[in-house]
C-alpha cells in the first residue's frame, strides 16, 4: 500500500510521484514530476485535484489508506490540465454522488470538453462549507490556463495554490524544509521561467488578491509544499512576475568551426572582467529550457550564430523561438547579437532582427566577423562589452 502523508491535522497528501519523467511540453524535468492532490477529512470528505491518468492507481491507493474513495463528498478541480485532472473520471466512477467544483465558466466548460462530466461552477468570492472548514475560491485565469483558480482554507492557513509556486521536482519529502532549499528554489525558478513567465501581469493580480491572508502553508500542484520559506518564495514571485533583473549575463551560441565560439568566450570573459556574473551556454550541450533558468533574471543576453545556408543555425533559431514564445518583458534586458560568416553575415543579422522583435534593448549593432576573429577583433569585442556595461551602470 502506498502511503498517504498527513501534512496538517486531517489534511493528507495523496498525489503521485513520477520519478522518471524527463520532459514536459518541451521543458526538461531532470528531477521528475510530482502530481499533488490533497484530501481533507471533514464532515464532507473533500478532495482537491487528482493526478495524471497514468498515476490513477497510485493516487487511489493513497486515498484508500485514509478513507474509502466512495465516501468522497466534494471534489475541487483547481485546474483542468490533464496532469492535474487525469484521474477525475476514475474518482467520478468511484464516488458518483460527489459534487465536483471548478471555476466558472472556463473550468466547467473544459471539464465538459475533456471528460463529459457536469460540474458546479464557482467564482472569486464564492465559498463552500465542508464542516469545520470553509473553503474560499479565487480565480487566477491564465496562471497558466483560463480555468485556473486557487482554494484557500483559513482554518488551516493552507493555500492550495495550483500551478503557482510549484516545481517539477519528485522527492520523497513533502516539505520545503525537508529538502535542499537551493535545489527547491532552482526548480521553482525553472518552473516559473518555462511555464508561468508569460503571465507576469496575471501573477501580479493573483498575488494582489491573496495579499493579507495569514498563510501558514502553500500546497501547490507540483513539487514540495512550502511551510518554512513562504516569504522567500513570495519575494521571488514578486521579482519574477515584475521582470526584475540582476547584474548577470547569459551568452548563448552555436558554432561550426569555433569562430563564433571564440567571440562568445570573449564576450563572456568581458562580462566577468567587469564584475558581472556570466554564464556561457553552448546550444549543442544545453537544453533551451535550462537556458531560461539562467535568463529569468539576467540583465544582459548575448546570442551568437554563424551563417549556415543563408540562415542562423537551427539551434539558435529554436532557442530564440522558444524564448519569444515565453514572452519575457525584454525591455529591461540588454541584448547583444553576434556571429561569424564566410560569404555574408546573414545568420548574425537574423539573430539581431529576432532580438529586436523580442524587444531587447540593443545598444550596439550586430557584432560580426568574417572567417576567424584575430586578437584585434577580440580586443574590440572586450571594449564593446565594457562600454555597454559602463553605459548601463551610468
mmCIF file of C-alpha atoms in Angstrom:
data_model
loop_
_atom_site.group_PDB
_atom_site.id
_atom_site.type_symbol
_atom_site.label_atom_id
_atom_site.label_comp_id
_atom_site.label_asym_id
_atom_site.label_seq_id
_atom_site.Cartn_x
_atom_site.Cartn_y
_atom_site.Cartn_z
ATOM 1 C CA UNK A 1 0.000 0.000 0.000
ATOM 2 C CA UNK A 2 1.395 3.396 -0.986
ATOM 3 C CA UNK A 3 1.499 5.878 1.856
ATOM 4 C CA UNK A 4 -0.619 8.980 2.180
ATOM 5 C CA UNK A 5 1.099 11.739 4.188
ATOM 6 C CA UNK A 6 -0.700 13.921 6.723
ATOM 7 C CA UNK A 7 0.506 17.484 6.096
ATOM 8 C CA UNK A 8 -1.781 19.092 8.702
ATOM 9 C CA UNK A 9 -4.401 17.665 11.101
ATOM 10 C CA UNK A 10 -6.926 15.793 8.938
ATOM 11 C CA UNK A 11 -5.321 17.091 5.707
ATOM 12 C CA UNK A 12 -3.493 14.481 3.638
ATOM 13 C CA UNK A 13 -1.249 14.491 0.587
ATOM 14 C CA UNK A 14 -2.500 11.716 -1.719
ATOM 15 C CA UNK A 15 -0.745 12.510 -5.004
ATOM 16 C CA UNK A 16 1.633 10.676 -7.323
ATOM 17 C CA UNK A 17 5.403 10.651 -7.760
ATOM 18 C CA UNK A 18 6.689 10.471 -11.334
ATOM 19 C CA UNK A 19 10.342 9.718 -10.656
ATOM 20 C CA UNK A 20 11.317 9.023 -14.267
ATOM 21 C CA UNK A 21 9.594 11.759 -16.318
ATOM 22 C CA UNK A 22 12.201 13.863 -18.093
ATOM 23 C CA UNK A 23 10.119 16.127 -20.331
ATOM 24 C CA UNK A 24 7.039 18.337 -20.011
ATOM 25 C CA UNK A 25 5.899 20.311 -23.064
ATOM 26 C CA UNK A 26 9.460 20.712 -24.352
ATOM 27 C CA UNK A 27 10.924 21.512 -20.940
ATOM 28 C CA UNK A 28 13.387 19.102 -19.329
ATOM 29 C CA UNK A 29 12.358 17.724 -15.938
ATOM 30 C CA UNK A 30 15.622 16.187 -14.785
ATOM 31 C CA UNK A 31 14.302 15.742 -11.219
ATOM 32 C CA UNK A 32 10.987 14.165 -12.237
ATOM 33 C CA UNK A 33 7.464 15.445 -11.522
ATOM 34 C CA UNK A 34 5.099 15.348 -8.542
ATOM 35 C CA UNK A 35 1.333 15.327 -9.119
ATOM 36 C CA UNK A 36 -0.044 16.700 -5.861
ATOM 37 C CA UNK A 37 -3.574 16.078 -4.643
ATOM 38 C CA UNK A 38 -4.947 16.751 -1.175
ATOM 39 C CA UNK A 39 -7.633 15.040 0.893
ATOM 40 C CA UNK A 40 -9.425 16.899 3.715
ATOM 41 C CA UNK A 41 -11.216 14.741 6.255
ATOM 42 C CA UNK A 42 -14.112 16.905 7.470
ATOM 43 C CA UNK A 43 -17.885 16.450 7.691
ATOM 44 C CA UNK A 44 -17.723 16.463 3.918
ATOM 45 C CA UNK A 45 -14.734 14.443 2.731
ATOM 46 C CA UNK A 46 -13.090 16.775 0.236
ATOM 47 C CA UNK A 47 -10.542 16.031 -2.474
ATOM 48 C CA UNK A 48 -8.563 18.882 -4.035
ATOM 49 C CA UNK A 49 -7.316 17.955 -7.516
ATOM 50 C CA UNK A 50 -6.387 14.497 -8.766
ATOM 51 C CA UNK A 51 -3.369 13.178 -10.704
ATOM 52 C CA UNK A 52 -2.195 12.346 -14.206
ATOM 53 C CA UNK A 53 -4.163 9.405 -15.612
ATOM 54 C CA UNK A 54 -1.132 7.083 -15.638
ATOM 55 C CA UNK A 55 -0.905 7.547 -11.861
ATOM 56 C CA UNK A 56 -4.570 6.816 -11.112
ATOM 57 C CA UNK A 57 -3.894 3.504 -9.330
ATOM 58 C CA UNK A 58 -1.185 5.067 -7.134
ATOM 59 C CA UNK A 59 -3.443 8.025 -6.386
ATOM 60 C CA UNK A 60 -6.458 5.866 -5.472
ATOM 61 C CA UNK A 61 -4.302 3.643 -3.257
ATOM 62 C CA UNK A 62 -3.201 6.636 -1.237
ATOM 63 C CA UNK A 63 -6.774 7.868 -0.832
ATOM 64 C CA UNK A 64 -7.851 4.377 0.213
ATOM 65 C CA UNK A 65 -5.292 4.388 3.016
ATOM 66 C CA UNK A 66 -7.244 7.268 4.587
ATOM 67 C CA UNK A 67 -10.846 6.687 3.511
ATOM 68 C CA UNK A 68 -12.958 4.614 1.144
ATOM 69 C CA UNK A 69 -12.974 6.696 -2.090
ATOM 70 C CA UNK A 70 -16.734 6.109 -2.341
ATOM 71 C CA UNK A 71 -17.125 8.365 0.730
ATOM 72 C CA UNK A 72 -15.716 11.420 -1.023
ATOM 73 C CA UNK A 73 -18.383 14.155 -0.956
ATOM 74 C CA UNK A 74 -16.615 17.055 -2.683
ATOM 75 C CA UNK A 75 -14.013 17.323 -5.425
ATOM 76 C CA UNK A 76 -12.340 20.671 -6.132
ATOM 77 C CA UNK A 77 -10.698 20.938 -9.543
ATOM 78 C CA UNK A 78 -8.374 23.928 -9.442
ATOM 79 C CA UNK A 79 -7.087 23.267 -12.966
ATOM 80 C CA UNK A 80 -8.247 21.011 -15.794
ATOM 81 C CA UNK A 81 -4.904 20.341 -17.495
ATOM 82 C CA UNK A 82 -4.555 16.568 -17.673
ATOM 83 C CA UNK A 83 -1.582 16.252 -15.324
ATOM 84 C CA UNK A 84 -3.956 17.680 -12.680
ATOM 85 C CA UNK A 85 -7.306 16.182 -13.672
ATOM 86 C CA UNK A 86 -6.466 12.944 -15.487
ATOM 87 C CA UNK A 87 -7.814 10.768 -12.661
ATOM 88 C CA UNK A 88 -11.064 12.727 -12.337
ATOM 89 C CA UNK A 89 -13.108 10.198 -14.366
ATOM 90 C CA UNK A 90 -11.996 7.413 -12.009
ATOM 91 C CA UNK A 91 -12.965 9.451 -8.944
ATOM 92 C CA UNK A 92 -16.302 10.235 -10.594
ATOM 93 C CA UNK A 93 -16.787 6.499 -11.104
ATOM 94 C CA UNK A 94 -15.823 5.591 -7.524
ATOM 95 C CA UNK A 95 -17.776 8.450 -5.911
ATOM 96 C CA UNK A 96 -20.635 9.210 -8.333
ATOM 97 C CA UNK A 97 -22.566 11.257 -5.794
ATOM 98 C CA UNK A 98 -19.651 13.608 -5.058
ATOM 99 C CA UNK A 99 -20.148 17.193 -6.183
ATOM 100 C CA UNK A 100 -17.338 18.450 -8.404
ATOM 101 C CA UNK A 101 -16.474 22.154 -8.403
ATOM 102 C CA UNK A 102 -14.412 24.099 -10.950
ATOM 103 C CA UNK A 103 -14.048 27.717 -11.992
ATOM 104 C CA UNK A 104 -16.930 29.226 -13.958
ATOM 105 C CA UNK A 105 -17.236 29.330 -16.817
ATOM 106 C CA UNK A 106 -13.812 28.153 -18.087
ATOM 107 C CA UNK A 107 -13.254 25.187 -15.771
ATOM 108 C CA UNK A 108 -16.822 23.969 -16.158
ATOM 109 C CA UNK A 109 -16.571 24.096 -19.932
ATOM 110 C CA UNK A 110 -13.128 22.476 -20.024
ATOM 111 C CA UNK A 111 -14.156 19.512 -17.823
ATOM 112 C CA UNK A 112 -17.204 19.022 -20.009
ATOM 113 C CA UNK A 113 -14.996 19.099 -23.129
ATOM 114 C CA UNK A 114 -12.339 16.766 -21.710
ATOM 115 C CA UNK A 115 -14.451 14.217 -19.850
ATOM 116 C CA UNK A 116 -18.135 14.856 -20.496
ATOM 117 C CA UNK A 117 -18.718 15.349 -16.760
ATOM 118 C CA UNK A 118 -21.059 18.032 -15.471
ATOM 119 C CA UNK A 119 -19.743 20.116 -12.565
ATOM 120 C CA UNK A 120 -20.686 23.100 -10.406
ATOM 121 C CA UNK A 121 -19.074 26.436 -11.202
ATOM 122 C CA UNK A 122 -17.509 28.784 -8.646
ATOM 123 C CA UNK A 123 -16.047 32.274 -8.937
ATOM 124 C CA UNK A 124 -13.831 34.579 -6.907
ATOM 125 C CA UNK A 125 -15.581 35.345 -3.617
ATOM 126 C CA UNK A 126 -17.543 32.099 -3.530
ATOM 127 C CA UNK A 127 -17.087 29.794 -0.546
ATOM 128 C CA UNK A 128 -18.045 26.271 0.419
ATOM 129 C CA UNK A 129 -18.597 24.946 3.955
ATOM 130 C CA UNK A 130 -17.367 21.379 4.399
ATOM 131 C CA UNK A 131 -17.921 21.210 8.171
ATOM 132 C CA UNK A 132 -15.300 22.688 10.483
ATOM 133 C CA UNK A 133 -13.724 24.351 7.451
ATOM 134 C CA UNK A 134 -14.961 26.788 4.833
ATOM 135 C CA UNK A 135 -13.101 26.778 1.534
ATOM 136 C CA UNK A 136 -12.767 30.041 -0.390
ATOM 137 C CA UNK A 137 -12.107 30.310 -4.127
ATOM 138 C CA UNK A 138 -10.051 32.842 -6.058
ATOM 139 C CA UNK A 139 -9.917 32.643 -9.819
ATOM 140 C CA UNK A 140 -6.397 33.117 -11.259
ATOM 141 C CA UNK A 141 -7.038 32.994 -15.017
ATOM 142 C CA UNK A 142 -4.009 32.470 -17.260
ATOM 143 C CA UNK A 143 -1.759 31.336 -14.447
ATOM 144 C CA UNK A 144 -1.472 29.468 -16.704
ATOM 145 C CA UNK A 145 -4.798 28.343 -18.312
ATOM 146 C CA UNK A 146 -8.093 30.278 -18.461
ATOM 147 C CA UNK A 147 -9.641 27.948 -15.853
ATOM 148 C CA UNK A 148 -7.006 28.259 -13.133
ATOM 149 C CA UNK A 149 -8.080 29.030 -9.594
ATOM 150 C CA UNK A 150 -6.725 28.586 -6.075
ATOM 151 C CA UNK A 151 -8.501 27.337 -2.959
ATOM 152 C CA UNK A 152 -7.945 28.933 0.467
ATOM 153 C CA UNK A 153 -8.604 27.179 3.739
ATOM 154 C CA UNK A 154 -8.350 29.799 6.529
ATOM 155 C CA UNK A 155 -8.901 27.348 9.380
ATOM 156 C CA UNK A 156 -5.655 25.559 8.500
ATOM 157 C CA UNK A 157 -3.968 28.537 6.861
ATOM 158 C CA UNK A 158 -3.385 26.452 3.735
ATOM 159 C CA UNK A 159 -3.378 27.935 0.245
ATOM 160 C CA UNK A 160 -3.928 25.204 -2.338
ATOM 161 C CA UNK A 161 -2.118 27.216 -4.990
ATOM 162 C CA UNK A 162 -2.453 25.111 -8.131
ATOM 163 C CA UNK A 163 0.457 25.814 -10.544
ATOM 164 C CA UNK A 164 1.635 28.913 -8.693
ATOM 165 C CA UNK A 165 4.720 28.330 -6.521
ATOM 166 C CA UNK A 166 5.187 24.831 -7.952
ATOM 167 C CA UNK A 167 8.250 22.963 -9.112
ATOM 168 C CA UNK A 168 8.770 19.892 -11.282
ATOM 169 C CA UNK A 169 10.618 18.007 -8.571
ATOM 170 C CA UNK A 170 9.978 14.439 -7.440
ATOM 171 C CA UNK A 171 11.060 13.841 -3.852
ATOM 172 C CA UNK A 172 10.034 11.529 -1.021
ATOM 173 C CA UNK A 173 9.940 14.508 1.355
ATOM 174 C CA UNK A 174 6.860 16.676 1.048
ATOM 175 C CA UNK A 175 8.035 19.980 2.572
ATOM 176 C CA UNK A 176 10.468 22.698 1.556
ATOM 177 C CA UNK A 177 12.429 22.472 4.824
ATOM 178 C CA UNK A 178 12.935 18.721 4.401
ATOM 179 C CA UNK A 179 14.747 19.206 1.095
ATOM 180 C CA UNK A 180 17.799 21.058 -0.158
ATOM 181 C CA UNK A 181 16.396 24.599 -0.343
ATOM 182 C CA UNK A 182 18.829 25.616 -3.088
ATOM 183 C CA UNK A 183 17.527 22.777 -5.279
ATOM 184 C CA UNK A 184 13.904 23.596 -4.471
ATOM 185 C CA UNK A 185 14.434 27.259 -5.380
ATOM 186 C CA UNK A 186 16.256 26.295 -8.574
ATOM 187 C CA UNK A 187 13.384 24.050 -9.645
ATOM 188 C CA UNK A 188 10.812 26.713 -8.671
ATOM 189 C CA UNK A 189 12.673 29.248 -10.811
ATOM 190 C CA UNK A 190 12.950 26.859 -13.758
ATOM 191 C CA UNK A 191 9.236 26.052 -13.454
ATOM 192 C CA UNK A 192 8.334 29.732 -13.397
ATOM 193 C CA UNK A 193 10.608 30.561 -16.344
ATOM 194 C CA UNK A 194 9.270 27.763 -18.546
ATOM 195 C CA UNK A 195 5.600 27.630 -17.520
ATOM 196 C CA UNK A 196 4.436 30.813 -15.810
ATOM 197 C CA UNK A 197 6.727 33.513 -17.251
ATOM 198 C CA UNK A 198 4.325 34.685 -20.000
ATOM 199 C CA UNK A 199 1.742 35.596 -17.373
ATOM 200 C CA UNK A 200 3.529 38.074 -15.117
ATOM 201 C CA UNK A 201 0.625 40.528 -15.129
ATOM 202 C CA UNK A 202 -1.809 37.780 -14.161
ATOM 203 C CA UNK A 203 0.533 36.596 -11.399
ATOM 204 C CA UNK A 204 0.590 40.136 -10.035
ATOM 205 C CA UNK A 205 -3.224 40.216 -9.968
ATOM 206 C CA UNK A 206 -3.350 36.851 -8.245
ATOM 207 C CA UNK A 207 -0.822 37.904 -5.615
ATOM 208 C CA UNK A 208 -2.809 41.057 -5.019
ATOM 209 C CA UNK A 209 -5.960 39.011 -4.457
ATOM 210 C CA UNK A 210 -4.125 36.844 -1.915
ATOM 211 C CA UNK A 211 -2.475 39.718 -0.055
ATOM 212 C CA UNK A 212 -3.305 39.877 3.629
ATOM 213 C CA UNK A 213 -4.051 36.179 4.038
ATOM 214 C CA UNK A 214 -2.420 34.532 7.045
ATOM 215 C CA UNK A 215 -0.759 31.801 5.002
ATOM 216 C CA UNK A 216 0.883 29.053 7.049
ATOM 217 C CA UNK A 217 1.337 26.637 4.157
ATOM 218 C CA UNK A 218 1.340 26.822 0.359
ATOM 219 C CA UNK A 219 0.361 23.495 -1.179
ATOM 220 C CA UNK A 220 0.986 23.617 -4.950
ATOM 221 C CA UNK A 221 0.031 21.055 -7.563
ATOM 222 C CA UNK A 222 3.659 20.143 -8.289
ATOM 223 C CA UNK A 223 6.706 19.756 -6.089
ATOM 224 C CA UNK A 224 7.179 20.417 -2.396
ATOM 225 C CA UNK A 225 4.814 22.169 -0.012
ATOM 226 C CA UNK A 226 6.026 25.487 1.385
ATOM 227 C CA UNK A 227 5.859 25.999 5.148
ATOM 228 C CA UNK A 228 9.199 27.448 6.346
ATOM 229 C CA UNK A 229 10.225 29.565 3.366
ATOM 230 C CA UNK A 230 6.944 31.184 2.342
ATOM 231 C CA UNK A 231 8.297 34.769 2.472
ATOM 232 C CA UNK A 232 11.245 33.727 0.291
ATOM 233 C CA UNK A 233 9.138 32.194 -2.488
ATOM 234 C CA UNK A 234 6.665 35.101 -2.376
ATOM 235 C CA UNK A 235 9.586 37.518 -2.743
ATOM 236 C CA UNK A 236 10.898 35.577 -5.732
ATOM 237 C CA UNK A 237 7.474 35.532 -7.413
ATOM 238 C CA UNK A 238 7.235 39.278 -6.895
ATOM 239 C CA UNK A 239 10.595 39.758 -8.633
ATOM 240 C CA UNK A 240 9.976 37.284 -11.449
ATOM 241 C CA UNK A 241 6.456 38.498 -12.217
ATOM 242 C CA UNK A 242 7.680 42.102 -12.479
ATOM 243 C CA UNK A 243 10.624 41.033 -14.686
ATOM 244 C CA UNK A 244 13.267 42.346 -12.321
ATOM 245 C CA UNK A 245 16.821 41.651 -13.450
ATOM 246 C CA UNK A 246 20.162 41.308 -11.669
ATOM 247 C CA UNK A 247 23.726 42.086 -12.723
ATOM 248 C CA UNK A 248 24.041 38.822 -14.640
ATOM 249 C CA UNK A 249 24.839 37.892 -18.241
ATOM 250 C CA UNK A 250 23.893 34.901 -20.360
ATOM 251 C CA UNK A 251 25.930 34.233 -23.506
ATOM 252 C CA UNK A 252 24.173 31.729 -25.786
ATOM 253 C CA UNK A 253 25.684 30.454 -29.024
ATOM 254 C CA UNK A 254 26.252 27.684 -31.524
ATOM 255 C CA UNK A 255 29.323 27.414 -33.700
ATOM 256 C CA UNK A 256 30.572 25.332 -36.627
ATOM 257 C CA UNK A 257 34.351 25.922 -36.753
ATOM 258 C CA UNK A 258 34.766 27.743 -33.426
ATOM 259 C CA UNK A 259 34.856 31.323 -34.762
ATOM 260 C CA UNK A 260 31.519 32.236 -33.173
ATOM 261 C CA UNK A 261 32.599 30.286 -30.094
ATOM 262 C CA UNK A 262 35.754 32.442 -29.806
ATOM 263 C CA UNK A 263 33.580 35.543 -29.947
ATOM 264 C CA UNK A 264 31.192 34.091 -27.327
ATOM 265 C CA UNK A 265 34.035 33.312 -24.959
ATOM 266 C CA UNK A 266 35.427 36.802 -25.367
ATOM 267 C CA UNK A 267 32.025 38.341 -24.591
ATOM 268 C CA UNK A 268 31.639 36.117 -21.525
ATOM 269 C CA UNK A 269 35.144 36.947 -20.287
ATOM 270 C CA UNK A 270 34.482 40.651 -20.803
ATOM 271 C CA UNK A 271 31.443 40.459 -18.512
ATOM 272 C CA UNK A 272 33.403 38.552 -15.892
ATOM 273 C CA UNK A 273 36.249 41.085 -16.048
ATOM 274 C CA UNK A 274 33.742 43.857 -15.275
ATOM 275 C CA UNK A 275 32.348 42.011 -12.285
ATOM 276 C CA UNK A 276 29.165 40.731 -13.962
ATOM 277 C CA UNK A 277 28.202 37.134 -13.197
ATOM 278 C CA UNK A 278 28.201 35.366 -16.577
ATOM 279 C CA UNK A 279 27.060 32.013 -17.934
ATOM 280 C CA UNK A 280 28.446 30.668 -21.228
ATOM 281 C CA UNK A 281 25.976 28.308 -22.913
ATOM 282 C CA UNK A 282 26.725 26.196 -25.984
ATOM 283 C CA UNK A 283 23.437 25.131 -27.551
ATOM 284 C CA UNK A 284 24.975 21.826 -28.611
ATOM 285 C CA UNK A 285 25.195 20.840 -24.952
ATOM 286 C CA UNK A 286 22.430 22.695 -23.088
ATOM 287 C CA UNK A 287 18.674 22.341 -23.481
ATOM 288 C CA UNK A 288 16.764 25.523 -24.262
ATOM 289 C CA UNK A 289 14.550 25.142 -21.174
ATOM 290 C CA UNK A 290 17.646 25.191 -18.967
ATOM 291 C CA UNK A 291 18.755 28.442 -20.605
ATOM 292 C CA UNK A 292 15.519 30.084 -19.428
ATOM 293 C CA UNK A 293 16.537 29.310 -15.841
ATOM 294 C CA UNK A 294 19.608 31.492 -16.303
ATOM 295 C CA UNK A 295 17.859 34.109 -18.410
ATOM 296 C CA UNK A 296 14.975 34.622 -15.996
ATOM 297 C CA UNK A 297 16.770 37.333 -14.016
ATOM 298 C CA UNK A 298 19.715 38.219 -16.301
ATOM 299 C CA UNK A 299 20.171 41.847 -17.338
ATOM 300 C CA UNK A 300 22.385 41.014 -20.342
ATOM 301 C CA UNK A 301 21.637 38.407 -23.003
ATOM 302 C CA UNK A 302 24.108 37.821 -25.842
ATOM 303 C CA UNK A 303 23.155 35.452 -28.655
ATOM 304 C CA UNK A 304 25.513 34.315 -31.398
ATOM 305 C CA UNK A 305 25.322 32.282 -34.575
ATOM 306 C CA UNK A 306 27.378 31.729 -37.683
ATOM 307 C CA UNK A 307 25.730 31.681 -41.104
ATOM 308 C CA UNK A 308 24.517 28.311 -42.332
ATOM 309 C CA UNK A 309 22.785 28.079 -45.698
ATOM 310 C CA UNK A 310 21.996 31.805 -45.583
ATOM 311 C CA UNK A 311 20.397 31.475 -42.154
ATOM 312 C CA UNK A 312 21.228 31.390 -38.477
ATOM 313 C CA UNK A 313 21.933 27.950 -37.038
ATOM 314 C CA UNK A 314 18.734 25.929 -36.426
ATOM 315 C CA UNK A 315 19.665 25.504 -32.766
ATOM 316 C CA UNK A 316 19.857 29.277 -32.333
ATOM 317 C CA UNK A 317 16.565 29.763 -34.176
ATOM 318 C CA UNK A 318 14.965 27.157 -31.910
ATOM 319 C CA UNK A 319 16.179 28.914 -28.772
ATOM 320 C CA UNK A 320 15.001 32.335 -29.958
ATOM 321 C CA UNK A 321 11.605 30.912 -30.955
ATOM 322 C CA UNK A 322 11.184 29.168 -27.590
ATOM 323 C CA UNK A 323 12.289 32.279 -25.710
ATOM 324 C CA UNK A 324 9.955 34.558 -27.624
ATOM 325 C CA UNK A 325 7.028 32.202 -27.025
ATOM 326 C CA UNK A 326 7.515 32.686 -23.287
ATOM 327 C CA UNK A 327 7.030 36.423 -23.877
ATOM 328 C CA UNK A 328 9.507 37.739 -21.339
ATOM 329 C CA UNK A 329 9.496 41.506 -20.908
ATOM 330 C CA UNK A 330 12.889 42.134 -22.527
ATOM 331 C CA UNK A 331 12.626 45.910 -22.422
ATOM 332 C CA UNK A 332 14.635 45.724 -19.198
ATOM 333 C CA UNK A 333 17.265 43.489 -20.795
ATOM 334 C CA UNK A 334 20.329 44.497 -22.812
ATOM 335 C CA UNK A 335 20.756 42.369 -25.927
ATOM 336 C CA UNK A 336 23.881 41.692 -27.961
ATOM 337 C CA UNK A 337 23.783 39.863 -31.290
ATOM 338 C CA UNK A 338 26.987 38.446 -32.732
ATOM 339 C CA UNK A 339 28.427 35.811 -35.032
ATOM 340 C CA UNK A 340 30.808 34.855 -37.796
ATOM 341 C CA UNK A 341 30.308 34.276 -41.514
ATOM 342 C CA UNK A 342 32.088 33.284 -44.692
ATOM 343 C CA UNK A 343 30.276 34.947 -47.580
ATOM 344 C CA UNK A 344 27.674 37.202 -45.948
ATOM 345 C CA UNK A 345 26.683 37.910 -42.293
ATOM 346 C CA UNK A 346 23.129 36.676 -42.776
ATOM 347 C CA UNK A 347 22.993 34.442 -39.692
ATOM 348 C CA UNK A 348 24.154 37.083 -37.197
ATOM 349 C CA UNK A 349 21.844 39.672 -38.756
ATOM 350 C CA UNK A 350 18.888 37.316 -38.351
ATOM 351 C CA UNK A 351 19.789 36.938 -34.692
ATOM 352 C CA UNK A 352 19.829 40.715 -34.348
ATOM 353 C CA UNK A 353 16.424 41.019 -36.011
ATOM 354 C CA UNK A 354 14.943 38.297 -33.795
ATOM 355 C CA UNK A 355 16.220 40.024 -30.672
ATOM 356 C CA UNK A 356 14.850 43.358 -31.834
ATOM 357 C CA UNK A 357 11.491 41.699 -32.471
ATOM 358 C CA UNK A 358 11.635 40.291 -28.926
ATOM 359 C CA UNK A 359 12.007 43.875 -27.630
ATOM 360 C CA UNK A 360 15.547 43.665 -26.258
ATOM 361 C CA UNK A 361 17.336 46.961 -25.842
ATOM 362 C CA UNK A 362 20.099 46.702 -28.445
ATOM 363 C CA UNK A 363 22.765 49.353 -27.692
ATOM 364 C CA UNK A 364 25.172 48.303 -30.470
ATOM 365 C CA UNK A 365 24.751 46.896 -33.990
ATOM 366 C CA UNK A 366 25.331 43.202 -34.533
ATOM 367 C CA UNK A 367 28.965 42.217 -33.959
ATOM 368 C CA UNK A 368 30.211 40.202 -36.941
ATOM 369 C CA UNK A 369 33.450 38.634 -38.084
ATOM 370 C CA UNK A 370 34.301 37.175 -41.478
ATOM 371 C CA UNK A 371 36.106 33.887 -41.033
ATOM 372 C CA UNK A 372 38.222 33.837 -37.865
ATOM 373 C CA UNK A 373 38.476 36.650 -35.284
ATOM 374 C CA UNK A 374 42.023 37.756 -34.543
ATOM 375 C CA UNK A 375 43.433 39.370 -31.418
ATOM 376 C CA UNK A 376 42.470 42.849 -32.632
ATOM 377 C CA UNK A 377 38.844 41.817 -33.144
ATOM 378 C CA UNK A 378 38.692 40.074 -29.771
ATOM 379 C CA UNK A 379 40.085 43.151 -28.052
ATOM 380 C CA UNK A 380 37.464 45.245 -29.848
ATOM 381 C CA UNK A 381 34.742 42.913 -28.534
ATOM 382 C CA UNK A 382 36.086 43.336 -24.990
ATOM 383 C CA UNK A 383 35.957 47.111 -25.351
ATOM 384 C CA UNK A 384 32.411 46.999 -26.749
ATOM 385 C CA UNK A 385 31.100 44.913 -23.866
ATOM 386 C CA UNK A 386 32.881 47.119 -21.331
ATOM 387 C CA UNK A 387 31.285 50.216 -22.864
ATOM 388 C CA UNK A 388 27.806 48.595 -22.761
ATOM 389 C CA UNK A 389 28.233 47.765 -19.072
ATOM 390 C CA UNK A 390 29.509 51.246 -18.236
ATOM 391 C CA UNK A 391 26.589 52.888 -20.024
ATOM 392 C CA UNK A 392 24.112 50.583 -18.256
ATOM 393 C CA UNK A 393 25.535 51.422 -14.854
ATOM 394 C CA UNK A 394 25.747 55.164 -15.512
#
